[in-house]
CSV table of C-alpha atoms and ligand atoms in Angstrom, one decimal:
chain,number,residue,atom,x,y,z
A,349,MET,CA,8.7,23.8,46.4
A,350,GLN,CA,8.4,22.5,50.0
A,351,PHE,CA,9.3,19.2,50.8
A,352,ASP,CA,10.0,16.8,53.4
A,353,PHE,CA,13.0,15.0,52.5
A,354,LEU,CA,15.4,16.1,49.7
A,355,ILE,CA,17.8,13.2,49.5
A,356,VAL,CA,21.2,14.1,47.9
A,357,GLY,CA,21.9,11.3,45.4
A,358,ALA,CA,19.9,8.4,43.8
A,359,GLY,CA,22.5,5.6,44.3
A,360,PHE,CA,20.9,2.6,46.8
A,361,THR,CA,21.0,4.6,49.4
A,362,GLY,CA,18.8,7.8,47.9
A,363,LEU,CA,16.2,5.1,46.4
A,364,VAL,CA,15.8,2.9,49.4
A,365,LEU,CA,15.1,5.8,51.9
A,366,ALA,CA,13.1,7.8,48.9
A,367,GLU,CA,10.7,4.6,48.8
A,368,ARG,CA,10.7,3.7,51.9
A,369,LEU,CA,9.9,6.8,53.9
A,370,SER,CA,8.1,8.1,50.7
A,371,ASN,CA,5.8,4.9,51.8
A,372,GLU,CA,6.1,3.9,55.0
A,373,LEU,CA,5.6,8.1,56.2
A,374,GLY,CA,3.5,9.2,52.9
A,375,ALA,CA,6.4,11.9,53.5
A,376,LYS,CA,6.7,14.4,50.5
A,377,CYS,CA,10.2,13.2,48.8
A,378,LEU,CA,13.1,15.5,46.2
A,379,VAL,CA,16.0,13.5,45.4
A,380,VAL,CA,18.7,15.5,44.0
A,381,GLU,CA,21.8,14.1,41.7
A,382,ARG,CA,24.5,15.9,40.2
A,383,ARG,CA,24.6,12.7,37.8
A,384,GLY,CA,22.1,12.6,34.7
A,385,HIS,CA,21.3,8.8,36.0
A,386,LEU,CA,19.5,6.9,38.6
A,387,GLY,CA,22.0,4.5,40.8
A,388,GLY,CA,24.4,6.1,41.5
A,389,ASN,CA,28.2,3.9,40.2
A,390,ALA,CA,26.4,1.0,40.0
A,391,TYR,CA,24.1,2.1,37.0
A,392,ASP,CA,24.5,-0.2,34.0
A,393,GLU,CA,23.7,1.0,30.7
A,394,TYR,CA,23.7,-0.3,27.1
A,395,ASP,CA,26.7,1.5,24.5
A,396,ASP,CA,26.3,2.3,21.7
A,397,HIS,CA,27.1,-0.6,20.5
A,398,GLY,CA,24.5,-2.2,22.5
A,399,VAL,CA,26.3,-4.2,25.0
A,400,LEU,CA,25.0,-3.9,28.8
A,401,ILE,CA,28.0,-2.6,30.5
A,402,HIS,CA,28.7,-1.9,34.9
A,403,LYS,CA,29.5,1.9,33.4
A,404,TYR,CA,31.5,2.5,36.8
A,405,GLY,CA,33.7,-0.2,37.7
A,406,PRO,CA,31.8,-3.8,38.0
A,407,HIS,CA,29.0,-4.8,40.4
A,408,TYR,CA,28.5,-8.1,41.1
A,409,PHE,CA,26.1,-8.1,43.7
A,410,ARG,CA,26.3,-10.6,46.7
A,411,THR,CA,24.8,-10.9,50.2
A,412,ASP,CA,24.4,-13.3,53.1
A,413,GLN,CA,21.3,-11.1,54.2
A,414,PRO,CA,18.5,-13.0,52.5
A,415,ALA,CA,16.0,-9.7,53.8
A,416,ILE,CA,17.9,-7.7,51.5
A,417,VAL,CA,18.0,-9.7,48.7
A,418,ASP,CA,14.3,-9.8,49.8
A,419,TYR,CA,13.7,-6.1,49.1
A,420,LEU,CA,15.4,-5.3,46.5
A,421,GLY,CA,13.6,-8.8,45.4
A,422,ARG,CA,10.5,-5.9,44.7
A,423,PHE,CA,12.0,-4.6,42.4
A,424,THR,CA,13.7,-7.2,40.1
A,425,GLN,CA,14.6,-11.1,39.0
A,426,TRP,CA,17.7,-12.2,39.8
A,427,ARG,CA,19.7,-14.2,37.5
A,428,PRO,CA,22.7,-17.0,39.6
A,429,VAL,CA,26.0,-15.7,38.6
A,430,ASN,CA,28.9,-17.0,39.5
A,431,TYR,CA,32.3,-14.8,39.2
A,432,GLN,CA,34.8,-16.5,36.9
A,433,ILE,CA,38.1,-14.0,37.9
A,434,LEU,CA,41.6,-14.9,36.5
A,435,SER,CA,44.5,-13.1,37.2
A,436,TRP,CA,47.5,-12.1,34.3
A,437,THR,CA,50.9,-11.9,35.2
A,438,LYS,CA,54.3,-13.3,33.9
A,439,SER,CA,52.7,-13.6,30.7
A,440,ARG,CA,50.3,-16.4,31.4
A,441,TYR,CA,46.7,-16.7,33.3
A,442,TRP,CA,46.8,-17.4,36.5
A,443,ARG,CA,43.5,-19.5,38.1
A,444,PHE,CA,42.1,-16.8,41.1
A,445,PRO,CA,41.8,-16.1,44.3
A,446,ILE,CA,44.2,-18.9,45.3
A,447,ASN,CA,43.1,-22.4,45.5
A,448,LEU,CA,44.4,-26.0,44.4
A,449,ASN,CA,44.7,-25.2,40.9
A,450,THR,CA,46.6,-21.9,41.1
A,451,TYR,CA,49.6,-23.7,43.5
A,452,GLU,CA,49.8,-26.4,40.9
A,453,GLN,CA,50.2,-23.6,37.8
A,454,LEU,CA,52.8,-22.5,40.2
A,455,ILE,CA,54.6,-26.0,41.0
A,456,GLY,CA,54.1,-27.0,37.5
A,457,ARG,CA,52.5,-30.5,38.4
A,458,SER,CA,49.7,-32.0,39.0
A,459,ALA,CA,49.1,-31.9,44.0
A,460,THR,CA,46.7,-32.7,46.1
A,461,GLU,CA,45.2,-30.9,48.8
A,462,ALA,CA,47.3,-32.6,51.6
A,463,GLU,CA,50.1,-31.2,49.7
A,464,PHE,CA,48.9,-27.6,48.8
A,465,GLN,CA,48.3,-27.4,53.1
A,466,ALA,CA,51.9,-28.6,53.3
A,467,HIS,CA,53.3,-26.0,51.6
A,468,LEU,CA,51.5,-23.2,53.2
A,469,ALA,CA,52.3,-24.5,56.5
A,470,ARG,CA,56.1,-24.0,55.4
A,471,VAL,CA,56.1,-21.2,54.0
A,472,ARG,CA,53.4,-19.0,55.7
A,473,VAL,CA,54.4,-16.4,58.2
A,474,PRO,CA,53.0,-16.6,61.6
A,475,ILE,CA,51.3,-13.2,62.4
A,476,ALA,CA,48.5,-14.4,65.2
A,477,ALA,CA,45.9,-11.1,64.7
A,478,PRO,CA,46.8,-9.7,60.9
A,479,ALA,CA,47.6,-5.3,61.5
A,480,ASN,CA,47.3,-4.6,57.0
A,481,SER,CA,46.5,-6.0,54.7
A,482,GLU,CA,50.4,-7.3,53.5
A,483,GLU,CA,49.9,-9.4,57.4
A,484,VAL,CA,47.1,-10.5,56.0
A,485,ILE,CA,47.8,-12.6,52.6
A,486,VAL,CA,51.4,-13.6,53.6
A,487,SER,CA,50.1,-15.0,57.3
A,488,GLN,CA,47.8,-17.1,54.7
A,489,VAL,CA,50.3,-17.8,51.9
A,490,GLY,CA,53.5,-16.4,52.7
A,491,TRP,CA,55.4,-14.1,50.0
A,492,GLU,CA,55.5,-15.6,47.2
A,493,LEU,CA,52.5,-16.2,46.5
A,494,TYR,CA,51.8,-12.7,47.9
A,495,GLU,CA,54.5,-11.1,46.0
A,496,LEU,CA,52.4,-12.4,42.6
A,497,PHE,CA,49.3,-11.4,43.0
A,498,PHE,CA,49.1,-9.0,46.2
A,499,LYS,CA,51.6,-6.4,46.5
A,500,GLY,CA,51.4,-5.3,43.2
A,501,TYR,CA,47.6,-5.0,42.7
A,502,THR,CA,47.7,-2.8,46.0
A,503,GLN,CA,50.5,-0.2,45.4
A,504,LYS,CA,48.6,0.3,42.0
A,505,GLN,CA,45.4,0.3,43.0
A,506,TRP,CA,45.7,2.7,46.5
A,507,ASN,CA,49.7,4.3,45.7
A,508,ARG,CA,49.8,2.9,49.4
A,509,SER,CA,51.5,-0.7,50.0
A,510,ALA,CA,49.4,-3.3,51.4
A,511,ALA,CA,51.2,-2.7,54.6
A,512,GLU,CA,49.9,0.5,54.9
A,513,LEU,CA,45.8,-0.4,54.7
A,514,ASP,CA,43.6,-2.4,57.0
A,515,ALA,CA,43.8,-6.1,56.9
A,516,SER,CA,40.4,-5.9,56.3
A,517,VAL,CA,41.9,-4.6,52.2
A,518,CYS,CA,43.3,-7.2,50.8
A,519,GLY,CA,41.4,-9.7,53.4
A,520,ARG,CA,37.8,-8.9,50.8
A,521,ILE,CA,39.6,-12.4,48.8
A,522,PRO,CA,39.3,-15.6,49.5
A,523,ILE,CA,42.0,-18.5,49.8
A,524,ARG,CA,41.8,-21.7,49.5
A,525,THR,CA,43.4,-24.4,49.6
A,526,ASN,CA,40.5,-27.5,47.4
A,527,ARG,CA,39.3,-26.3,43.9
A,528,ASP,CA,36.7,-23.4,44.8
A,529,ASP,CA,37.9,-20.5,42.7
A,530,GLY,CA,34.9,-18.1,43.3
A,531,TYR,CA,35.8,-15.2,43.4
A,532,LEU,CA,33.6,-13.9,46.6
A,533,ARG,CA,32.5,-16.0,49.0
A,534,GLU,CA,29.1,-14.6,50.0
A,535,LYS,CA,26.1,-17.2,50.0
A,536,PHE,CA,23.8,-14.8,47.4
A,537,GLN,CA,25.5,-14.6,44.2
A,538,ALA,CA,23.0,-12.8,41.6
A,539,LEU,CA,23.2,-9.7,39.3
A,540,PRO,CA,19.6,-8.1,39.1
A,541,ALA,CA,18.0,-10.2,35.6
A,542,ALA,CA,17.9,-7.7,34.1
A,543,GLY,CA,20.0,-4.7,34.9
A,544,TYR,CA,21.3,-2.3,37.7
A,545,THR,CA,19.4,0.6,36.2
A,546,ARG,CA,15.7,-1.3,34.8
A,547,MET,CA,16.1,-1.9,39.4
A,548,PHE,CA,16.0,1.3,40.3
A,549,GLU,CA,13.4,2.3,37.5
A,550,ARG,CA,11.3,0.2,39.1
A,551,LEU,CA,12.2,1.1,43.0
A,552,LEU,CA,11.5,5.1,41.5
A,553,ALA,CA,8.1,3.7,40.6
A,554,ALA,CA,7.6,2.0,43.7
A,555,CYS,CA,7.1,6.0,45.6
A,556,ALA,CA,5.0,7.1,46.3
A,557,ASN,CA,4.8,11.3,45.9
A,558,THR,CA,8.5,11.6,45.3
A,559,MET,CA,10.2,13.1,41.9
A,560,VAL,CA,13.8,13.2,40.5
A,561,LEU,CA,15.9,16.1,39.6
A,562,PHE,CA,18.9,15.2,37.5
A,563,ASN,CA,21.8,16.7,36.4
A,564,ALA,CA,21.5,19.2,39.8
A,565,ASP,CA,23.8,20.2,42.7
A,566,TYR,CA,21.8,20.0,46.3
A,567,ARG,CA,23.8,23.0,47.0
A,568,GLU,CA,21.9,25.4,43.8
A,569,VAL,CA,18.8,23.0,44.7
A,570,ARG,CA,18.6,23.4,47.9
A,571,ARG,CA,18.4,27.6,47.8
A,572,HIS,CA,15.1,27.4,46.1
A,573,VAL,CA,13.2,24.5,48.1
A,574,THR,CA,12.2,23.8,51.6
A,575,PHE,CA,12.3,21.1,53.1
A,576,ARG,CA,12.2,19.6,57.0
A,577,LYS,CA,15.1,17.0,56.8
A,578,LEU,CA,18.2,16.3,54.3
A,579,ILE,CA,19.3,12.8,53.8
A,580,TYR,CA,23.0,12.9,51.7
A,581,SER,CA,24.6,10.3,50.1
A,582,GLY,CA,27.7,12.1,49.0
A,583,ALA,CA,31.4,12.9,50.5
A,584,ILE,CA,31.2,14.2,52.9
A,585,ASP,CA,34.0,16.6,53.6
A,586,GLU,CA,32.8,18.4,50.4
A,587,PHE,CA,29.5,18.6,52.4
A,588,TYR,CA,31.2,20.6,55.6
A,589,ASP,CA,33.0,22.6,52.9
A,590,TYR,CA,36.8,20.5,53.3
A,591,ARG,CA,36.8,22.2,56.6
A,592,ALA,CA,38.7,19.0,58.4
A,593,GLY,CA,40.8,18.7,55.3
A,594,VAL,CA,40.4,16.5,52.1
A,595,LEU,CA,40.3,13.2,53.2
A,596,PRO,CA,42.2,10.7,51.6
A,597,TYR,CA,40.0,9.0,47.4
A,598,ARG,CA,41.7,6.8,45.0
A,599,SER,CA,39.8,7.3,41.6
A,600,LEU,CA,39.3,5.8,38.4
A,601,ARG,CA,39.5,5.7,34.8
A,602,PHE,CA,37.1,3.6,32.5
A,603,GLU,CA,38.2,2.3,29.3
A,604,ALA,CA,36.0,0.6,26.8
A,605,GLU,CA,36.7,-0.9,23.8
A,606,HIS,CA,34.6,-2.2,21.6
A,607,PHE,CA,35.0,-5.5,19.0
A,608,THR,CA,32.7,-6.4,16.7
A,609,ALA,CA,32.5,-10.6,16.3
A,610,ALA,CA,34.7,-10.4,12.9
A,611,GLN,CA,37.4,-8.7,15.6
A,612,LEU,CA,36.9,-11.4,17.1
A,613,VAL,CA,37.6,-14.9,15.0
A,614,ASP,CA,41.1,-15.7,16.5
A,615,ARG,CA,39.8,-15.5,20.2
A,616,ALA,CA,39.0,-18.2,22.1
A,617,PRO,CA,35.1,-19.9,22.6
A,618,VAL,CA,34.4,-19.8,25.5
A,619,ALA,CA,32.5,-22.5,27.0
A,620,GLY,CA,32.0,-23.4,23.6
A,621,ARG,CA,30.7,-20.1,22.6
A,622,PRO,CA,32.5,-17.4,20.1
A,623,GLY,CA,32.5,-13.7,20.8
A,624,PHE,CA,34.1,-13.0,23.3
A,625,TRP,CA,37.7,-11.1,23.8
A,626,GLN,CA,39.0,-13.1,27.1
A,627,PRO,CA,38.7,-16.5,29.2
A,628,ALA,CA,36.5,-15.2,31.7
A,629,LEU,CA,34.9,-12.0,33.3
A,630,GLN,CA,37.2,-10.4,35.2
A,631,VAL,CA,40.9,-10.4,34.8
A,632,ASN,CA,43.6,-9.1,37.2
A,633,TYR,CA,46.8,-7.6,35.6
A,634,PRO,CA,49.0,-7.4,39.4
A,635,ASN,CA,52.2,-6.8,38.1
A,636,GLU,CA,52.0,-5.5,34.1
A,637,PHE,CA,50.8,-2.5,32.7
A,638,ASP,CA,49.0,0.3,33.9
A,639,TYR,CA,45.5,-0.7,34.6
A,640,THR,CA,44.6,-2.9,37.5
A,641,ARG,CA,41.4,-5.5,35.4
A,642,ILE,CA,39.7,-5.9,32.6
A,643,VAL,CA,36.6,-6.8,32.9
A,644,GLU,CA,34.1,-7.4,30.1
A,645,THR,CA,30.3,-7.8,31.2
A,646,LYS,CA,29.1,-10.1,28.2
A,647,HIS,CA,30.6,-13.4,30.9
A,648,ILE,CA,27.5,-12.4,33.2
A,649,THR,CA,24.5,-10.4,31.4
A,650,GLY,CA,23.1,-13.2,29.5
A,651,GLN,CA,23.3,-11.1,26.6
A,652,THR,CA,23.8,-13.2,22.7
A,653,CYS,CA,25.0,-10.2,20.8
A,654,ASP,CA,27.6,-11.0,18.1
A,655,GLY,CA,30.0,-8.5,19.1
A,656,THR,CA,31.3,-7.8,22.8
A,657,THR,CA,32.8,-4.5,24.9
A,658,ILE,CA,35.3,-4.7,28.1
A,659,MET,CA,36.5,-1.9,30.5
A,660,ARG,CA,40.1,-1.7,31.1
A,661,GLU,CA,40.2,-0.1,34.5
A,662,TYR,CA,43.1,2.6,35.4
A,663,PRO,CA,44.3,3.8,39.0
A,664,LEU,CA,43.6,7.6,39.5
A,665,ALA,CA,44.3,9.9,42.9
A,666,TYR,CA,41.5,11.8,43.4
A,667,VAL,CA,41.0,15.5,43.4
A,668,PRO,CA,38.3,17.7,45.3
A,669,GLY,CA,35.8,18.0,42.6
A,670,GLY,CA,36.7,14.7,40.7
A,671,GLU,CA,34.8,11.5,41.4
A,672,ALA,CA,36.2,9.6,44.8
A,673,TYR,CA,35.7,6.7,44.5
A,674,TYR,CA,37.1,4.9,47.1
A,675,PRO,CA,37.6,5.5,50.3
A,676,VAL,CA,40.9,4.8,51.5
A,677,PRO,CA,40.7,1.7,53.9
A,678,GLN,CA,43.3,2.8,56.5
A,679,ALA,CA,43.3,4.5,60.6
A,680,ALA,CA,45.1,8.2,59.2
A,681,ALA,CA,41.9,8.7,57.0
A,682,GLN,CA,39.4,7.0,59.6
A,683,ARG,CA,41.4,9.7,62.7
A,684,GLN,CA,40.7,12.3,60.1
A,685,TYR,CA,36.6,11.0,59.1
A,686,GLN,CA,35.7,11.3,63.1
A,687,ALA,CA,35.9,15.0,62.5
A,688,TYR,CA,33.6,14.9,59.9
A,689,ARG,CA,32.3,11.8,62.4
A,690,GLU,CA,31.4,14.7,64.9
A,691,MET,CA,30.7,17.4,62.8
A,692,SER,CA,27.7,15.5,61.8
A,693,ALA,CA,26.7,14.2,64.6
A,694,ALA,CA,26.1,17.7,66.1
A,695,ASP,CA,23.4,18.4,63.2
A,696,PRO,CA,19.9,16.8,64.1
A,697,ASP,CA,18.6,17.9,61.0
A,698,THR,CA,20.8,16.1,58.3
A,699,TYR,CA,20.8,12.1,58.2
A,700,PHE,CA,23.9,11.1,56.3
A,701,ALA,CA,23.8,7.6,55.0
A,702,GLY,CA,26.0,5.7,51.9
A,703,ARG,CA,29.8,4.5,50.8
A,704,LEU,CA,31.2,8.3,51.1
A,705,ALA,CA,28.6,9.8,53.8
A,706,THR,CA,30.0,7.1,56.0
A,707,TYR,CA,33.6,6.7,54.8
A,708,ARG,CA,33.0,2.8,54.4
A,709,TYR,CA,34.5,0.7,51.7
A,710,TYR,CA,30.7,-0.6,51.7
A,711,ASN,CA,29.4,-3.2,49.7
A,712,MET,CA,26.2,-2.5,47.6
A,713,ASP,CA,24.3,-4.7,50.6
A,714,GLN,CA,25.6,-3.0,53.3
A,715,VAL,CA,24.5,0.0,51.1
A,716,VAL,CA,21.1,-1.1,51.1
A,717,ALA,CA,20.9,-2.6,54.3
A,718,ALA,CA,22.3,0.6,56.0
A,719,ALA,CA,20.0,2.7,54.1
A,720,LEU,CA,16.9,0.8,55.7
A,721,ASP,CA,17.5,0.7,58.9
A,722,LEU,CA,18.5,4.6,58.9
A,723,ALA,CA,14.5,4.3,57.2
A,724,GLY,CA,13.9,2.6,61.0
A,725,GLN,CA,15.4,4.8,63.1
A,726,ILE,CA,14.3,7.8,61.1
A,727,LYS,CA,10.5,7.1,61.2
A,728,LEU,CA,11.0,6.9,64.5
A,729,ASP,CA,12.1,10.8,64.4
A,730,TRP,CA,9.5,11.6,62.7
A,731,GLN,CA,7.0,10.1,64.9
A,732,GLY,CA,8.6,11.5,68.7
A,733,GLY,CA,8.0,14.6,65.9
A,734,GLN,CA,4.2,14.1,65.0
A,735,ARG,CA,3.5,13.8,68.3
A,736,ARG,CA,5.2,16.7,69.7
A,737,ARG,CA,3.5,18.6,67.5
A,738,SER,CA,0.4,17.5,67.5
A,739,ALA,CA,0.8,17.7,72.1
B,1886,LIG,P1,27.0,6.4,45.3
B,1886,LIG,O1,26.6,5.0,44.2
B,1886,LIG,O2,28.2,6.9,44.9
B,1886,LIG,O3,25.2,7.6,45.2
B,1886,LIG,C1,26.4,8.5,45.6
B,1886,LIG,C2,25.1,9.4,44.7
B,1886,LIG,O4,25.7,11.5,45.1
B,1886,LIG,C3,25.6,9.3,43.0
B,1886,LIG,O5,25.2,9.2,41.6
B,1886,LIG,C4,25.9,11.0,42.8
B,1886,LIG,O6,26.7,11.3,41.9
B,1886,LIG,C5,25.6,11.7,43.9
B,1886,LIG,N1,25.9,13.2,44.2
B,1886,LIG,C6,27.0,13.1,45.2
B,1886,LIG,N2,27.6,14.3,45.8
B,1886,LIG,C7,26.3,15.4,45.0
B,1886,LIG,C8,25.5,16.4,45.1
B,1886,LIG,N3,26.8,17.4,46.4
B,1886,LIG,N4,24.7,16.6,44.3
B,1886,LIG,C9,23.6,16.3,44.0
B,1886,LIG,N5,24.2,14.5,43.9
B,1886,LIG,C10,25.5,14.4,44.1
B,1886,LIG,N6,29.5,-2.6,45.2
B,1886,LIG,C11,30.0,-4.8,45.6
B,1886,LIG,O7,28.4,-4.8,46.0
B,1886,LIG,N7,29.8,-5.0,44.9
B,1886,LIG,C12,31.0,-4.5,43.4
B,1886,LIG,O8,31.5,-5.9,43.3
B,1886,LIG,C13,31.4,-3.8,43.8
B,1886,LIG,N8,32.1,-3.3,42.7
B,1886,LIG,C14,32.5,-1.7,42.6
B,1886,LIG,C15,33.8,-0.9,42.0
B,1886,LIG,C16,33.6,0.0,42.2
B,1886,LIG,C17,34.4,0.4,40.9
B,1886,LIG,C18,33.1,0.8,42.9
B,1886,LIG,C19,33.7,2.3,42.7
B,1886,LIG,C20,32.1,0.5,43.5
B,1886,LIG,C21,32.1,-1.0,43.4
B,1886,LIG,N9,31.0,-1.5,44.6
B,1886,LIG,C22,30.5,-2.4,44.5
B,1886,LIG,C23,30.2,-0.6,46.0
B,1886,LIG,C24,28.9,-0.3,44.7
B,1886,LIG,O9,29.1,0.9,44.1
B,1886,LIG,C25,28.3,0.8,46.2
B,1886,LIG,O10,28.3,0.0,47.5
B,1886,LIG,C26,26.8,2.0,46.3
B,1886,LIG,O11,27.1,2.0,44.6
B,1886,LIG,C27,26.6,3.1,47.5
B,1886,LIG,O12,26.0,3.6,47.0
B,1886,LIG,P2,25.2,4.4,47.8
B,1886,LIG,O13,23.9,5.2,47.2
B,1886,LIG,O14,25.9,4.5,49.0
B,1886,LIG,O15,26.5,6.1,46.8
B,1887,LIG,N1,43.1,-7.4,45.2
B,1887,LIG,C1,45.1,-7.7,45.1
B,1887,LIG,N2,44.8,-8.7,43.7
B,1887,LIG,C2,43.9,-9.2,43.3
B,1887,LIG,C3,43.0,-8.5,43.6
B,1887,LIG,C4,42.7,-7.8,44.6
B,1887,LIG,O1,45.9,-7.4,45.3
B,1887,LIG,O2,44.2,-9.4,41.7
B,1887,LIG,C5,43.2,-7.1,46.6
B,1887,LIG,C6,43.5,-5.1,46.1
B,1887,LIG,O3,44.6,-4.7,47.2
B,1887,LIG,C7,42.3,-5.3,46.3
B,1887,LIG,C8,41.5,-5.4,47.0
B,1887,LIG,O4,42.3,-6.6,47.1
B,1887,LIG,O5,41.7,-3.6,46.1
B,1887,LIG,C9,40.3,-6.0,47.4
B,1887,LIG,O6,39.6,-6.7,46.0
B,1887,LIG,P1,38.8,-5.9,45.5
B,1887,LIG,O7,38.8,-7.4,44.2
B,1887,LIG,O8,37.3,-6.6,46.2
B,1887,LIG,O9,37.4,-4.6,44.5
B,1887,LIG,P2,36.9,-4.0,44.1
B,1887,LIG,O10,36.2,-4.8,43.2
B,1887,LIG,O11,36.6,-3.1,45.7
B,1887,LIG,O12,37.3,-2.7,42.8
């Protein structure tokens, strides 16, 4: 069979490109997906107990780009969400990310914002341009709060100290002196109202001339089809057979546990409602236990089921062929990636896009924005090619 584009991966990147290229260029696309479903890591599903869970870790959609909301809004309604997170250490829950409430817990009495600011002015380490994740936190809140909430979590998550990671990693977490304890900074925070998978199904349904092959690796499929261009959203080092070495990634193991209503009777109601296992959507465990966080998606999906399911997230060493969940934001890894970047720049028939193919710690909105940009670039290349062919 003959296709214009062979697209590797049915995540945000692959599906957005299939939609744009099939509809805008009338191109015939084949999407090849190794897993048995759409959506890549953003896939959600109803588990055996009927609870909607995020199978590959919590996916909190947020963006400051209205164009991305508008684009995805063609395929979903939105459910506004306030992502609320706590941290658990020293046998108690802490308000998190760090804010005035956290400070009051630390000192054991009420305080004003001015007092908290004065405290931070005393304890923060003066660093004009924080160069790594340890510096970005201690320069804002000093050693005590860093050690309470960031040092252990970061070591557990990345198997590296915060001092070895780019400032952008811990810099993702806001620190505020008021009582705002929203986990994210972006203006638009919402979930696809009927879930991510439903949104991906509608995105695929909107694609003209597009086929998806599940449970299929492109290395196998490419031997049986012909195509003009390849779009690749898998891991770039795997694409090049690890010719410049295995890039560092961090992997994860997810452990789900379901609780029936009867098993939840002793749990405190949340906003007056029974049926929850923990007091917030997500609880981070910076210092105790082998997992980094426990997520209970029922807090944000709006489901009214009696039982609930929680997901414990255990960081794991990555081995080639396993799941590469996180590229490691670190200068040495970026240098190694540059070798692959050069190989890809020299390949005119393959476009690399998405979190793993460009080796970037991208959020969903950033991935969609990059895919839309790439679609625009491909359109220009394509029209140039058509003109050359007809000249
Ligand atoms: P992916 O979703 O990884 O899709 C790539 C697809 O390609 C996969 O389905 C894979 O199976 C397939 N593939 C790879 N190689 C092959 C091959 N050889 N043949 C066939 N198929 C192949 N972002 C947010 O904005 N908010 C969040 O809260 C958030 N939380 C996250 C939590 C976790 C634990 C993780 C890992 C990521 C999180 N993200 C979050 C990031 C988000 O998952 C990504 O930005 C987005 O899903 C990337 O989309 P993608 O299409 O580039 O890649
Ligand atoms: N982090 C931390 N303590 C926390 C939460 C986050 O040290 O309680 C650090 C950690 O290094 C983590 C990074 O901040 O990897 C980014 O956190 P985020 O929750 O955004 O991670 P993601 O959802 O992308 O895994």
